[in-house]
Every structure is written in structure tokens, then in C-alpha cells.
């Protein structure tokens, strides 16, 4: 069962510089379905549009970001809600009860001059039954914190008294205390030490298993994806260029970019020579014609310089946007497309 | 009879910072009795690894003569680095020892074109002023990292990607043809797809240009990939040291084990198993009397809380842990 | 140079306003060269006349022409604040850079000195010094005196800026590129410190003018020198308000207000234009 359906979403930053309008195509025609009770990972180099994609999923589309097409539908309680069509109030309701967001760099999200406990209170206070006593409320918060391995003192501390790892756990605690159906986490473990990183990622996974919710996890670290995701979508220059189950992506990457990405991952115990993709990603305001990866692609043909590849099923649950793969067996694709719909 | 000096030898180096002022003064041992050495004529890539705040950068700055050790000494070819940089031999020293820093966007002044640094380096150390010769030296170094001079000329840092800047920064360090490069987290801010090309560059430098590299990182997987030997640091101490093949494959120190277990494997069929315990307020380890890891160590013994463990030689490596003390 | 100026005039209204006002004031100051009267002499024109075509801003009870007197006052006040600003800039830069880059004992000594100047109650001390020196407090001397008291806070700013620059990675790159200390300071740091110096320069001029007016109103400077402060002093002391001679008191007061606003606007906009972070942002666009 799907909880989220994204159809051909296009969100661009429209910026003006030196009197000229420029479009930064950060989310450039993304289609994606997210199933219930699943961890979906989104991977890609910095600047490829991951954060922008999450923001547009949340309907946080404010200038200079503009939505130029497509649809984001959230499915809950048997009905589909178009997130862009909601009023401010409805949007707020939906956000805290069903979707929560752990923003990138969330270490700085906590108000530095308020105690953690106060932040919790103002955050969830509005969503409690009016009859909840202070005692019940405190019990709820404390038991939630305890489950995340945070001592009760944390509530009385100011953010600066906590280490980076603890602050990150606090923001995750905030995001999960209302048991949302869908959690969007943007680089939740980047900038943390490996040991703490493992703790934070495990924590997310535990919460997901216990609360049976869906997580969309953005990180550039493929090894993290391997450890907690069920499905992975690879983003390149504002587009999803490959999407499949986690085992499939790692054992059978099909897009040349994904192949480089997986092939260049270093592992302890393996000194074999690794090479990374040549060149660097294109500017999102000046994309190359055809496939945006073609200037770096070893398999590019003339066709790749003209035609834009579409994300197409190649069997199983595996979708790839690469002309070299989808060109040959066109009929099989059509069948797959029909199945997908 | 001339004695053969080690290229670099670090002898019981300690750095104490005093933090705060007035009555709230506290002493923080950022690096405590660190020792290791690099041999002359046997180029290697030596990794210093550990979590952030464990003292890696502080140690690097002491090796570069940018910070003065509180205790102990850093010797370069048998001569104290502090004497070299305080006397009139800073230039001689920097000709042989160069550095690459973590944040490529901070390595160069945002208000000045990047090539000024490359030209300065060439002028001050290699060509002694001649403009044409300096440009040639710069172009040669840029060539090694795969960037053409015309791409760099008169361009400001913001006009480059992080990966490009990091390679320009390495090129700057190469201009003087140094025998040692200290690279402080050179890939931690570089994208995955470029990480390996920087790592491969270090390997080429070692193998084809006889450059020693001290590679500082918190990423054990790239450390394993590039380096020959590794030292693991924890709260200012080197707790384990030896060839990467033993230290990272069969870690001996409990901390190295925890660290290695926490590194995610890029392999969905080999996910993390078991759980780890995260402590609450983590920052008190610096003040411990005995082993700094005692508070989190799964194998802690009574003696660990009381006495600082000795450095014990095992096989080709060293471990600072009571479990191995005789 | 002229192009940048024109650009700035176009882009920033505050800059345009401040710059135009200052330009007009400087022009007025130059007019003093053509003054038919000696500003020190009394009773050179009929007394107590309201503004007329002959005396554009009227005359005073001391028999001086207010408009010509004002040109002298503007000239002397601007000159005085310029001297105060320049001398305090020199002190602030030297002490700030030295303390920031050298660190250690020298830093501690210099900062103790700076801190004492920061916390000293300046006004009472200036009043004391001025009442001792009173008659010798000419334009130049007053400027130097104010300069000697006005550097401390800015030296502190410069020092802390240098301290933070010293810890930035590009400083290490510069050292490893073989650049000497003076070269690092002038090539690497000055672009960051320069905006600080210019912005605080305007503020410092504002402060010096404020101080001059205060001391003059209290009668603690050489009163025969025409400055905005002494003009106000004479006007107040001769009961100009009671006598309804608004032209006498309002002229220096309004000029003061214009100078204050103009300098303030200039400092705001220069601060913004030269802010290194914003500069990088603009370059990025
Ligand atoms: N406010 C903004 N205005 C203009 N461009 C922006 C803005 N925010 C981000 N961008 C650009 O959009 C692209 C995608 O950014 P982002 O979604 O943050 O990428 P990621 O999270 O994958 O690193 C980048 O090229 C970035 O420069
Ligand atoms: N100049 C300084 N003054 C005071 N403390 C410092 C200074 N530089 C580093 N430290 C402290 O020393 C410890 C080690 O820092 P550092 O060497 O930068 O660690 P790493 O590079 O391993 O992250 C940290 O706790 C840090 O806060
Ligand atoms: S479409 Fe062409 S250029 Fe793009 S990835 Fe596939 S083969 Fe390479
Ligand atoms: Mg992002
Ligand atoms: Mg560091």
C-alpha cells in the first residue's frame, strides 16, 4: 500500500542575477511511490537536489523555490491528499500528526536559549488532549526519551550542554514522539562520529520497526543506505536515475552512474583499486542536453546527447533512466509500465 | 660516522590547552605522549584516525611547527621542528613538509584568486622570483592533479567545486616537491564520486614520487584503502598503532573494535548486527585518571579506572591497553 | 573609481543621501575661504537681524553673520573630527593588529591598556582634561585629544577579527606558501579588516563631533574658534531662544543633525558593501 505518490514533480529555484532570470532545476520531473512500512533511501552527490526534493514533498515550497508542475499525494485514512492544495491550517495538521521532518543540520534547530523540556512542551503541547495532566505528559516524554537512551536530565539541559550526538537524538525524539506515519530525515547522521552515527541510525530503524511507519532517509553515504534501507533511489542532477530494492541496487546496479557509485565504495579488508566517475556534476541551471550524465558517461552514444532517458522498469521492481538499457527491449518496458500503473 | 636520522620522529609529544580564564580555568590535554616515526627513504602513507576532537589536527599542527608542543619534541631529519621554524629555517623546512587541509573552501582566502597561493609557493620556495619559471612550476604541479593552469588563472575559490579546490590545494603542496605531506581530513568534505580520485592521487604520489603522506581521517574505510600503517587516537592518546592489515582487520584495542564495528559496510547482506550502547553525557573522558576509554569499554577491569595503561608491543604493532599488559 | 561611486549611488539610497549631504557640507566648508569677515571678530555686521537677502541666515547678538559663521564652523568641526578619526584609526590599527597577531604577553599588556580605555568614563575625564587645557584646545589639539581617547573599542574589534582570521585555514595556507608575517597581514587580512576600519571611521567621526559639541556647550574649549559646538554655546549663552532668534540657534543644530544622519547612513551602507561575507555572496551570483 502506498503512503506517498509523487508524479512528475518539478520544483525549480527561480533566481535573478544581473537582471536575468535563471532556473535552478533542483527537482526536475521526479516520479516515485513510497510504500507503507518501508525505509526508502535517497542517495546522490551534494547539490543534486535531495534536500529540495524533501522540502517539496513537505509542501515547503517558498520563493525562490517554485513548483512548476507535478503532484505530491499523501495517502492516509483511505483518502489521498494533494499536499500543495492544502490551506495553511490543514497543512499544519497533516504535518505534525502524520508527517514529520528532521531537517538537514538539525543540530542547530533547537532553540539555544530554551531548555530541551520547554521545546518539547511547546512542540507537543498543542497536540495533547486538553485533559492530559502535567504528570501524564511528563511520563510520555520521559519514557520516549528513555527508549532512545537519553537520560531524564536531558530535559533540563540547554542545547549547548549536550554533545552533537545527543542533540541529534533529541531532534529525532521530537520528530517521532507523536508517532507520525511518515518520517523524512535529511542527512541525520552526517557530521556525527561513526559510533554515534551507528547509534542514531539504529535508533531510526528501531523506531520504524516499533511504530511501523515509513521513513524517507536522505544521505550521501551509500554504506548507511545498505544498512537500513529497503529501497534506494539514486538522484543525479535533479532526477531519479535508478530505483530498486537495496540488494538489487548493490548487487546489480544498471545505470553507469550507480555503477561508479557502488564500485568506488571502499571496504575494510579489500584493497582492490577503485575508480570514481570522471568529471563533476553539471550545473543545475545549465543542464546538458539529452541525458544529464552523458558528459561523464563511458557508454554515451550520440543518442544520449539528444534524447532524455525516462525512468523505466527493467523487470522486478527495478527502474532505470538510461538509454543504453531501455533502448533494446522496448516491448518489455511497455509491459512493465503497464504493470506499474 | 653519520647517523641515519628518521624522516620524522615524534617523541612523547603532549599539548595542553588552557581553556576559559580567571577562576574557571581548565586544562585540556588535547594530545598526550604521542610517539611514532616515519623512516627515511621508505615512503609510506601513515593514517591518524579517530573521532572528532581526539587531537588529530592538534598533532598535525605540531608536526607542521604551527603549534608548540607543551612537552616532548617533533624531529624532522633529526632536528627539532620548533628550532627550525623559530630560527631562520622555516623555508627549508616547509620546502620538505607541506600540508593539505580539510575544508577546501577555507583553504584559500575567499577574497583572493586561488592561483596567488600557488604562485607565492613557487616564488618563495622554488624559483626565487622569476614569473615565467613560477608559472611553469605551478602548471607542472597542477598537471599532476589533472587540472590545467588556464582553468585556475585569476579565478576565485567560489568558482570551483569542492573537489576541484581540494585538488588545487594538493597541487599547491606539491610545488615544492616535498618529502612529506600532512593531509588533514582531505576527503571529508569531498563528494563520494571524487573521494577515491583524491585517495588514488595519494597512492600515486607515494609510489611514483616517493612522497610520504600523513593521512588524517575519521573514515576507516578510506584509511584501509590508502594507507600502510595506521594509528588510532582516542581522547588525545594513540591507543593502537600498526599496519592497517592487522589494526583494521584484527583490531586488538577495545576502542578500535568498537570503532570498526560502527563503520557501516556497503553491503546489504552484511548489516550491523548486535547493538551498541550510547552513553549520555559523553564529554567527561578527558578528565579520567586511568584509561580514557574505561567509561565505555566493554572489557573494563578494575585497574583500568586507576592506572594509565602502558603501550605494549604486540607483533608488528602497539596497543595501549591493560588487557595486553604483562 | 567613479563608476563604482555611481553604481553605489544608484544601488543604495542611504549611500546616495549620505554622500550628497557630505559633499554639500564640504562645499560649504570651502566657501569659508571667501568669507568677507574674520570669524573671531565681533560686531562686524549689524546685530540681531533676521534672515534677509543681505544676511541669508540673519546675524547674531555678537554682530556676526550666521551664514558665514556656519561655513567656518562646518570647516572646523569637520577638520577636528577628521583629525580625531585619523589619529584614532592609526592607534586602533597598530594596537589591534599587533595585539591580535603577536599574542602572548604583548597582547595581554596591550589589551589591559585597551580595556582600561574602554571602561574609563570618558566624558568626565575629557571634561577634566579640557578644563585644564581649556584655552589651548584649538581645532587640531582637540582633534588629537579626542583621537587619543577614541581608539580603544575599535582596536578591540580589529584584534578579535585578526584572532579569528589567524585560526582560519587560509592563514596556514599562506604560511605554508612562504608568505612573511607583514605580507600575510597586508595581503590576507586587510581585505577583511578594511571594512571594519571604514565603518568605524564614520562612527568615530560622529562620536568626535558629539563630544566637541558637548564640551563646547559646557564652555570647555577655546571659544573664539568657530565650530558647530561653539556656535551653539554662544547662541545658548546669549538667550537666543528667549529672544526669539531661532535662526541663530537652529542653524548649527540643524547642520549637526544633517551631519549625524549622513555619517550614520554612510557607515551603514559602507559596512554592507564591504562586508566580506556579502561580498562573496555577490561574487557568487
Ligand atoms: N535558496 C536557493 N536559491 C537558489 N538555489 C538554491 C537554493 N537552495 C539550493 N539551491 C540549489 O539547488 C540545488 C540543490 O540543492 P539541495 O537540494 O540542497 O541539494 P542536496 O541536498 O542534494 O545537497 C543546488 O545546486 C543548490 O545550489
Ligand atoms: N586552540 C585551542 N584552544 C583550546 N582547545 C583547543 C584548541 N584547539 C583544539 N582544542 C581542543 O583540543 C581537542 C582536540 O582538537 P583537535 O586536535 O582539533 O581534534 P580533531 O582534529 O581530532 O578533531 C578538542 O577537544 C578541541 O576542543
Ligand atoms: S543514458 Fe547514455 S549517457 Fe546517460 S547514463 Fe545511460 S549511457 Fe550514459
Ligand atoms: Mg542537502
Ligand atoms: Mg580536525
mmCIF file of C-alpha atoms in Angstrom, chain A residues 57-340:
data_model
loop_
_atom_site.group_PDB
_atom_site.id
_atom_site.type_symbol
_atom_site.label_atom_id
_atom_site.label_comp_id
_atom_site.label_asym_id
_atom_site.label_seq_id
_atom_site.Cartn_x
_atom_site.Cartn_y
_atom_site.Cartn_z
ATOM 1 C CA UNK A 57 7.420 16.597 -0.567
ATOM 2 C CA UNK A 58 6.548 18.502 2.580
ATOM 3 C CA UNK A 59 4.930 21.291 0.626
ATOM 4 C CA UNK A 60 7.538 23.712 1.939
ATOM 5 C CA UNK A 61 7.749 25.485 -1.380
ATOM 6 C CA UNK A 62 8.571 29.142 -0.741
ATOM 7 C CA UNK A 63 10.264 31.591 -3.071
ATOM 8 C CA UNK A 64 12.758 31.409 -4.605
ATOM 9 C CA UNK A 65 11.672 27.754 -4.821
ATOM 10 C CA UNK A 66 8.686 27.296 -7.115
ATOM 11 C CA UNK A 67 6.651 24.288 -8.037
ATOM 12 C CA UNK A 68 6.175 24.235 -11.795
ATOM 13 C CA UNK A 69 4.278 21.033 -12.183
ATOM 14 C CA UNK A 70 3.503 17.603 -10.862
ATOM 15 C CA UNK A 71 1.707 16.328 -7.825
ATOM 16 C CA UNK A 72 2.545 15.115 -4.351
ATOM 17 C CA UNK A 73 -0.182 12.976 -2.847
ATOM 18 C CA UNK A 74 -0.196 11.752 0.675
ATOM 19 C CA UNK A 75 -2.387 8.736 1.297
ATOM 20 C CA UNK A 76 -3.761 8.206 4.762
ATOM 21 C CA UNK A 77 -7.033 7.024 6.290
ATOM 22 C CA UNK A 78 -8.133 5.743 2.920
ATOM 23 C CA UNK A 79 -8.008 9.042 1.090
ATOM 24 C CA UNK A 80 -5.421 10.851 -0.976
ATOM 25 C CA UNK A 81 -4.486 14.427 -0.104
ATOM 26 C CA UNK A 82 -2.703 16.709 -2.532
ATOM 27 C CA UNK A 83 -0.176 18.442 -0.340
ATOM 28 C CA UNK A 84 0.068 21.581 -2.470
ATOM 29 C CA UNK A 85 -3.684 22.229 -2.303
ATOM 30 C CA UNK A 86 -3.974 22.388 1.467
ATOM 31 C CA UNK A 87 -4.746 25.502 3.461
ATOM 32 C CA UNK A 88 -2.176 26.658 5.964
ATOM 33 C CA UNK A 89 -4.143 25.169 8.813
ATOM 34 C CA UNK A 90 -4.778 21.809 7.135
ATOM 35 C CA UNK A 91 -1.145 21.643 6.159
ATOM 36 C CA UNK A 92 -0.079 22.172 9.752
ATOM 37 C CA UNK A 93 -2.406 19.464 10.987
ATOM 38 C CA UNK A 94 -1.117 16.994 8.421
ATOM 39 C CA UNK A 95 2.475 17.859 9.138
ATOM 40 C CA UNK A 96 2.545 17.123 12.817
ATOM 41 C CA UNK A 97 0.100 14.294 13.037
ATOM 42 C CA UNK A 98 1.168 12.304 10.014
ATOM 43 C CA UNK A 99 4.443 13.544 8.631
ATOM 44 C CA UNK A 100 7.474 14.714 10.478
ATOM 45 C CA UNK A 101 10.710 16.142 9.261
ATOM 46 C CA UNK A 102 14.255 16.003 10.599
ATOM 47 C CA UNK A 103 15.889 18.820 8.663
ATOM 48 C CA UNK A 104 19.481 18.864 7.494
ATOM 49 C CA UNK A 105 21.875 20.377 10.015
ATOM 50 C CA UNK A 106 19.200 19.872 12.628
ATOM 51 C CA UNK A 107 21.835 20.311 15.297
ATOM 52 C CA UNK A 108 21.007 23.980 15.035
ATOM 53 C CA UNK A 109 17.238 23.524 15.053
ATOM 54 C CA UNK A 110 16.978 23.558 18.827
ATOM 55 C CA UNK A 111 16.490 26.995 20.311
ATOM 56 C CA UNK A 112 19.760 27.725 22.122
ATOM 57 C CA UNK A 113 18.175 29.729 24.936
ATOM 58 C CA UNK A 114 15.409 27.284 25.829
ATOM 59 C CA UNK A 115 15.707 24.132 27.845
ATOM 60 C CA UNK A 116 15.037 20.906 25.938
ATOM 61 C CA UNK A 117 11.996 20.268 28.134
ATOM 62 C CA UNK A 118 10.411 23.591 27.144
ATOM 63 C CA UNK A 119 10.969 22.842 23.486
ATOM 64 C CA UNK A 120 9.180 19.516 23.927
ATOM 65 C CA UNK A 121 6.335 21.154 25.769
ATOM 66 C CA UNK A 122 5.632 23.822 23.196
ATOM 67 C CA UNK A 123 6.087 21.301 20.436
ATOM 68 C CA UNK A 124 3.630 18.656 21.512
ATOM 69 C CA UNK A 125 1.549 20.621 23.990
ATOM 70 C CA UNK A 126 -0.832 21.738 21.261
ATOM 71 C CA UNK A 127 -1.473 18.175 20.211
ATOM 72 C CA UNK A 128 -2.340 16.710 23.580
ATOM 73 C CA UNK A 129 -5.877 16.161 24.801
ATOM 74 C CA UNK A 130 -6.780 19.124 26.990
ATOM 75 C CA UNK A 131 -7.412 16.675 29.832
ATOM 76 C CA UNK A 132 -3.814 15.428 29.873
ATOM 77 C CA UNK A 133 -2.237 16.229 33.200
ATOM 78 C CA UNK A 134 1.251 17.583 33.525
ATOM 79 C CA UNK A 135 2.197 14.281 35.103
ATOM 80 C CA UNK A 136 0.927 12.185 32.191
ATOM 81 C CA UNK A 137 2.644 14.464 29.780
ATOM 82 C CA UNK A 138 5.953 14.187 31.580
ATOM 83 C CA UNK A 139 5.648 10.435 31.728
ATOM 84 C CA UNK A 140 5.094 10.255 28.000
ATOM 85 C CA UNK A 141 8.116 12.412 27.213
ATOM 86 C CA UNK A 142 10.379 10.657 29.693
ATOM 87 C CA UNK A 143 9.529 7.191 28.525
ATOM 88 C CA UNK A 144 10.095 8.232 24.932
ATOM 89 C CA UNK A 145 13.487 9.724 25.786
ATOM 90 C CA UNK A 146 14.428 6.687 27.807
ATOM 91 C CA UNK A 147 13.649 4.442 24.876
ATOM 92 C CA UNK A 148 16.141 6.478 22.869
ATOM 93 C CA UNK A 149 18.822 6.120 25.525
ATOM 94 C CA UNK A 150 18.617 9.701 26.703
ATOM 95 C CA UNK A 151 18.745 10.340 30.455
ATOM 96 C CA UNK A 152 15.925 12.318 32.074
ATOM 97 C CA UNK A 153 18.329 15.194 32.866
ATOM 98 C CA UNK A 154 18.318 15.961 29.182
ATOM 99 C CA UNK A 155 15.003 17.765 29.612
ATOM 100 C CA UNK A 156 16.582 20.244 31.989
ATOM 101 C CA UNK A 157 19.646 20.838 29.820
ATOM 102 C CA UNK A 158 20.217 23.605 27.303
ATOM 103 C CA UNK A 159 21.238 22.517 23.797
ATOM 104 C CA UNK A 160 24.840 23.676 24.234
ATOM 105 C CA UNK A 161 25.264 21.367 27.211
ATOM 106 C CA UNK A 162 24.650 18.331 25.013
ATOM 107 C CA UNK A 163 27.067 16.674 22.641
ATOM 108 C CA UNK A 164 26.329 16.626 18.916
ATOM 109 C CA UNK A 165 25.117 13.036 19.098
ATOM 110 C CA UNK A 166 22.744 13.765 21.945
ATOM 111 C CA UNK A 167 21.316 16.829 20.217
ATOM 112 C CA UNK A 168 20.678 14.768 17.120
ATOM 113 C CA UNK A 169 18.923 12.141 19.216
ATOM 114 C CA UNK A 170 16.818 14.879 20.794
ATOM 115 C CA UNK A 171 15.697 16.148 17.374
ATOM 116 C CA UNK A 172 14.828 12.594 16.382
ATOM 117 C CA UNK A 173 12.915 12.219 19.627
ATOM 118 C CA UNK A 174 10.968 15.390 18.796
ATOM 119 C CA UNK A 175 10.208 14.150 15.313
ATOM 120 C CA UNK A 176 8.952 10.754 16.452
ATOM 121 C CA UNK A 177 7.154 11.380 19.709
ATOM 122 C CA UNK A 178 3.778 11.837 18.015
ATOM 123 C CA UNK A 179 4.247 8.569 16.102
ATOM 124 C CA UNK A 180 3.963 10.036 12.622
ATOM 125 C CA UNK A 181 3.157 7.767 9.694
ATOM 126 C CA UNK A 182 5.928 9.180 7.589
ATOM 127 C CA UNK A 183 9.311 10.476 8.710
ATOM 128 C CA UNK A 184 11.521 12.454 6.358
ATOM 129 C CA UNK A 185 15.105 12.601 7.589
ATOM 130 C CA UNK A 186 17.701 14.721 5.791
ATOM 131 C CA UNK A 187 21.297 13.622 6.477
ATOM 132 C CA UNK A 188 20.500 12.776 10.104
ATOM 133 C CA UNK A 189 23.883 11.218 10.820
ATOM 134 C CA UNK A 190 26.234 13.335 8.741
ATOM 135 C CA UNK A 191 28.764 15.230 10.885
ATOM 136 C CA UNK A 192 28.460 12.717 13.686
ATOM 137 C CA UNK A 193 31.213 10.329 14.719
ATOM 138 C CA UNK A 194 30.907 6.778 13.433
ATOM 139 C CA UNK A 195 29.989 5.282 16.759
ATOM 140 C CA UNK A 196 27.310 7.892 17.394
ATOM 141 C CA UNK A 197 26.214 7.643 13.775
ATOM 142 C CA UNK A 198 25.584 3.965 14.189
ATOM 143 C CA UNK A 199 23.559 4.662 17.314
ATOM 144 C CA UNK A 200 21.430 7.295 15.578
ATOM 145 C CA UNK A 201 20.748 5.144 12.546
ATOM 146 C CA UNK A 202 19.871 2.160 14.703
ATOM 147 C CA UNK A 203 17.554 4.380 16.632
ATOM 148 C CA UNK A 204 15.686 5.374 13.498
ATOM 149 C CA UNK A 205 15.377 1.755 12.471
ATOM 150 C CA UNK A 206 14.112 0.746 15.930
ATOM 151 C CA UNK A 207 11.512 3.472 15.884
ATOM 152 C CA UNK A 208 10.421 2.424 12.441
ATOM 153 C CA UNK A 209 10.047 -1.201 13.496
ATOM 154 C CA UNK A 210 8.199 -0.330 16.651
ATOM 155 C CA UNK A 211 5.879 2.312 15.257
ATOM 156 C CA UNK A 212 5.503 0.650 11.857
ATOM 157 C CA UNK A 213 5.933 3.892 9.980
ATOM 158 C CA UNK A 214 7.619 4.835 6.754
ATOM 159 C CA UNK A 215 10.954 6.597 6.552
ATOM 160 C CA UNK A 216 12.475 8.518 3.697
ATOM 161 C CA UNK A 217 16.145 8.802 4.518
ATOM 162 C CA UNK A 218 18.405 11.163 2.627
ATOM 163 C CA UNK A 219 22.137 10.677 2.879
ATOM 164 C CA UNK A 220 25.065 10.663 0.518
ATOM 165 C CA UNK A 221 26.599 7.728 2.372
ATOM 166 C CA UNK A 222 25.813 4.510 0.476
ATOM 167 C CA UNK A 223 27.035 2.359 3.355
ATOM 168 C CA UNK A 224 24.327 3.796 5.606
ATOM 169 C CA UNK A 225 21.736 3.019 2.952
ATOM 170 C CA UNK A 226 22.981 -0.548 2.744
ATOM 171 C CA UNK A 227 22.430 -0.921 6.446
ATOM 172 C CA UNK A 228 18.924 0.351 6.949
ATOM 173 C CA UNK A 229 17.050 0.863 3.690
ATOM 174 C CA UNK A 230 14.623 -1.436 1.952
ATOM 175 C CA UNK A 231 14.629 0.520 -1.288
ATOM 176 C CA UNK A 232 17.042 3.046 -2.726
ATOM 177 C CA UNK A 233 16.549 5.847 -5.199
ATOM 178 C CA UNK A 234 19.650 7.380 -6.753
ATOM 179 C CA UNK A 235 19.406 11.058 -7.649
ATOM 180 C CA UNK A 236 21.543 12.795 -10.214
ATOM 181 C CA UNK A 237 21.107 16.400 -11.333
ATOM 182 C CA UNK A 238 17.554 16.775 -10.035
ATOM 183 C CA UNK A 239 16.282 13.452 -11.340
ATOM 184 C CA UNK A 240 15.954 9.937 -10.032
ATOM 185 C CA UNK A 241 18.085 7.871 -12.372
ATOM 186 C CA UNK A 242 17.718 4.485 -10.742
ATOM 187 C CA UNK A 243 15.432 2.949 -8.158
ATOM 188 C CA UNK A 244 15.354 -0.578 -6.814
ATOM 189 C CA UNK A 245 15.420 -2.760 -3.712
ATOM 190 C CA UNK A 246 18.563 -2.383 -1.676
ATOM 191 C CA UNK A 247 20.022 -5.809 -2.547
ATOM 192 C CA UNK A 248 19.319 -5.255 -6.216
ATOM 193 C CA UNK A 249 20.997 -1.840 -6.277
ATOM 194 C CA UNK A 250 24.142 -3.136 -4.623
ATOM 195 C CA UNK A 251 24.394 -6.419 -6.495
ATOM 196 C CA UNK A 252 23.070 -5.350 -9.871
ATOM 197 C CA UNK A 253 23.445 -1.598 -10.427
ATOM 198 C CA UNK A 254 22.459 -0.803 -14.016
ATOM 199 C CA UNK A 255 22.920 2.923 -14.543
ATOM 200 C CA UNK A 256 26.554 3.807 -15.314
ATOM 201 C CA UNK A 257 26.479 6.451 -12.565
ATOM 202 C CA UNK A 258 25.221 3.983 -9.981
ATOM 203 C CA UNK A 259 27.831 1.513 -11.120
ATOM 204 C CA UNK A 260 30.566 4.043 -10.436
ATOM 205 C CA UNK A 261 28.975 4.957 -7.120
ATOM 206 C CA UNK A 262 28.777 1.356 -5.903
ATOM 207 C CA UNK A 263 32.068 0.327 -7.469
ATOM 208 C CA UNK A 264 34.063 3.075 -5.823
ATOM 209 C CA UNK A 265 32.975 2.318 -2.258
ATOM 210 C CA UNK A 266 35.992 1.406 -0.129
ATOM 211 C CA UNK A 267 35.690 -1.537 2.238
ATOM 212 C CA UNK A 268 37.882 -2.607 5.112
ATOM 213 C CA UNK A 269 39.650 -5.771 4.056
ATOM 214 C CA UNK A 270 39.644 -5.035 0.344
ATOM 215 C CA UNK A 271 42.460 -3.070 -1.227
ATOM 216 C CA UNK A 272 41.400 -3.568 -4.843
ATOM 217 C CA UNK A 273 41.827 -0.432 -6.949
ATOM 218 C CA UNK A 274 38.743 1.794 -7.013
ATOM 219 C CA UNK A 275 37.953 4.407 -9.582
ATOM 220 C CA UNK A 276 35.356 7.099 -9.329
ATOM 221 C CA UNK A 277 33.317 8.685 -12.082
ATOM 222 C CA UNK A 278 35.369 11.147 -14.115
ATOM 223 C CA UNK A 279 34.442 14.833 -14.162
ATOM 224 C CA UNK A 280 31.960 16.576 -11.919
ATOM 225 C CA UNK A 281 28.182 17.025 -11.881
ATOM 226 C CA UNK A 282 26.621 19.654 -14.163
ATOM 227 C CA UNK A 283 25.255 22.973 -13.008
ATOM 228 C CA UNK A 284 21.534 22.638 -12.368
ATOM 229 C CA UNK A 285 20.899 25.945 -14.063
ATOM 230 C CA UNK A 286 22.672 24.857 -17.224
ATOM 231 C CA UNK A 287 21.971 21.189 -17.814
ATOM 232 C CA UNK A 288 23.475 19.387 -20.786
ATOM 233 C CA UNK A 289 21.067 18.304 -23.487
ATOM 234 C CA UNK A 290 19.803 14.753 -23.502
ATOM 235 C CA UNK A 291 20.929 12.627 -20.574
ATOM 236 C CA UNK A 292 22.489 14.916 -17.924
ATOM 237 C CA UNK A 293 25.101 12.260 -17.217
ATOM 238 C CA UNK A 294 26.347 11.959 -20.791
ATOM 239 C CA UNK A 295 29.457 14.192 -20.432
ATOM 240 C CA UNK A 296 30.770 11.796 -17.772
ATOM 241 C CA UNK A 297 29.402 8.562 -19.164
ATOM 242 C CA UNK A 298 31.719 5.996 -20.734
ATOM 243 C CA UNK A 299 28.814 4.411 -22.594
ATOM 244 C CA UNK A 300 27.301 7.561 -24.049
ATOM 245 C CA UNK A 301 26.253 7.455 -27.693
ATOM 246 C CA UNK A 302 25.044 10.216 -29.994
ATOM 247 C CA UNK A 303 21.533 9.405 -28.987
ATOM 248 C CA UNK A 304 22.352 10.136 -25.328
ATOM 249 C CA UNK A 305 23.321 13.679 -26.299
ATOM 250 C CA UNK A 306 19.889 14.300 -27.793
ATOM 251 C CA UNK A 307 17.262 12.198 -26.145
ATOM 252 C CA UNK A 308 16.369 12.420 -22.495
ATOM 253 C CA UNK A 309 16.095 8.966 -20.891
ATOM 254 C CA UNK A 310 12.947 8.252 -18.856
ATOM 255 C CA UNK A 311 12.821 6.212 -15.664
ATOM 256 C CA UNK A 312 11.682 2.851 -16.995
ATOM 257 C CA UNK A 313 11.057 -0.534 -15.402
ATOM 258 C CA UNK A 314 13.505 -3.246 -16.431
ATOM 259 C CA UNK A 315 11.869 -6.094 -14.580
ATOM 260 C CA UNK A 316 11.413 -6.853 -10.936
ATOM 261 C CA UNK A 317 10.943 -3.640 -9.059
ATOM 262 C CA UNK A 318 13.926 -2.101 -10.763
ATOM 263 C CA UNK A 319 13.667 1.175 -12.670
ATOM 264 C CA UNK A 320 16.497 2.874 -14.551
ATOM 265 C CA UNK A 321 16.764 6.031 -16.647
ATOM 266 C CA UNK A 322 19.434 5.126 -19.166
ATOM 267 C CA UNK A 323 19.105 4.831 -22.902
ATOM 268 C CA UNK A 324 21.669 2.072 -23.266
ATOM 269 C CA UNK A 325 19.470 -0.207 -21.178
ATOM 270 C CA UNK A 326 15.987 0.649 -22.280
ATOM 271 C CA UNK A 327 16.621 1.010 -25.974
ATOM 272 C CA UNK A 328 16.770 -2.726 -26.881
ATOM 273 C CA UNK A 329 13.792 -4.330 -25.212
ATOM 274 C CA UNK A 330 11.212 -1.673 -25.708
ATOM 275 C CA UNK A 331 8.242 -4.024 -25.522
ATOM 276 C CA UNK A 332 9.195 -5.477 -22.207
ATOM 277 C CA UNK A 333 9.314 -1.934 -20.851
ATOM 278 C CA UNK A 334 5.834 -1.159 -22.063
ATOM 279 C CA UNK A 335 4.588 -4.208 -20.257
ATOM 280 C CA UNK A 336 6.370 -3.072 -17.128
ATOM 281 C CA UNK A 337 4.991 0.436 -17.388
ATOM 282 C CA UNK A 338 1.516 -1.030 -17.664
ATOM 283 C CA UNK A 339 2.170 -3.115 -14.573
ATOM 284 C CA UNK A 340 3.390 -0.097 -12.632
#
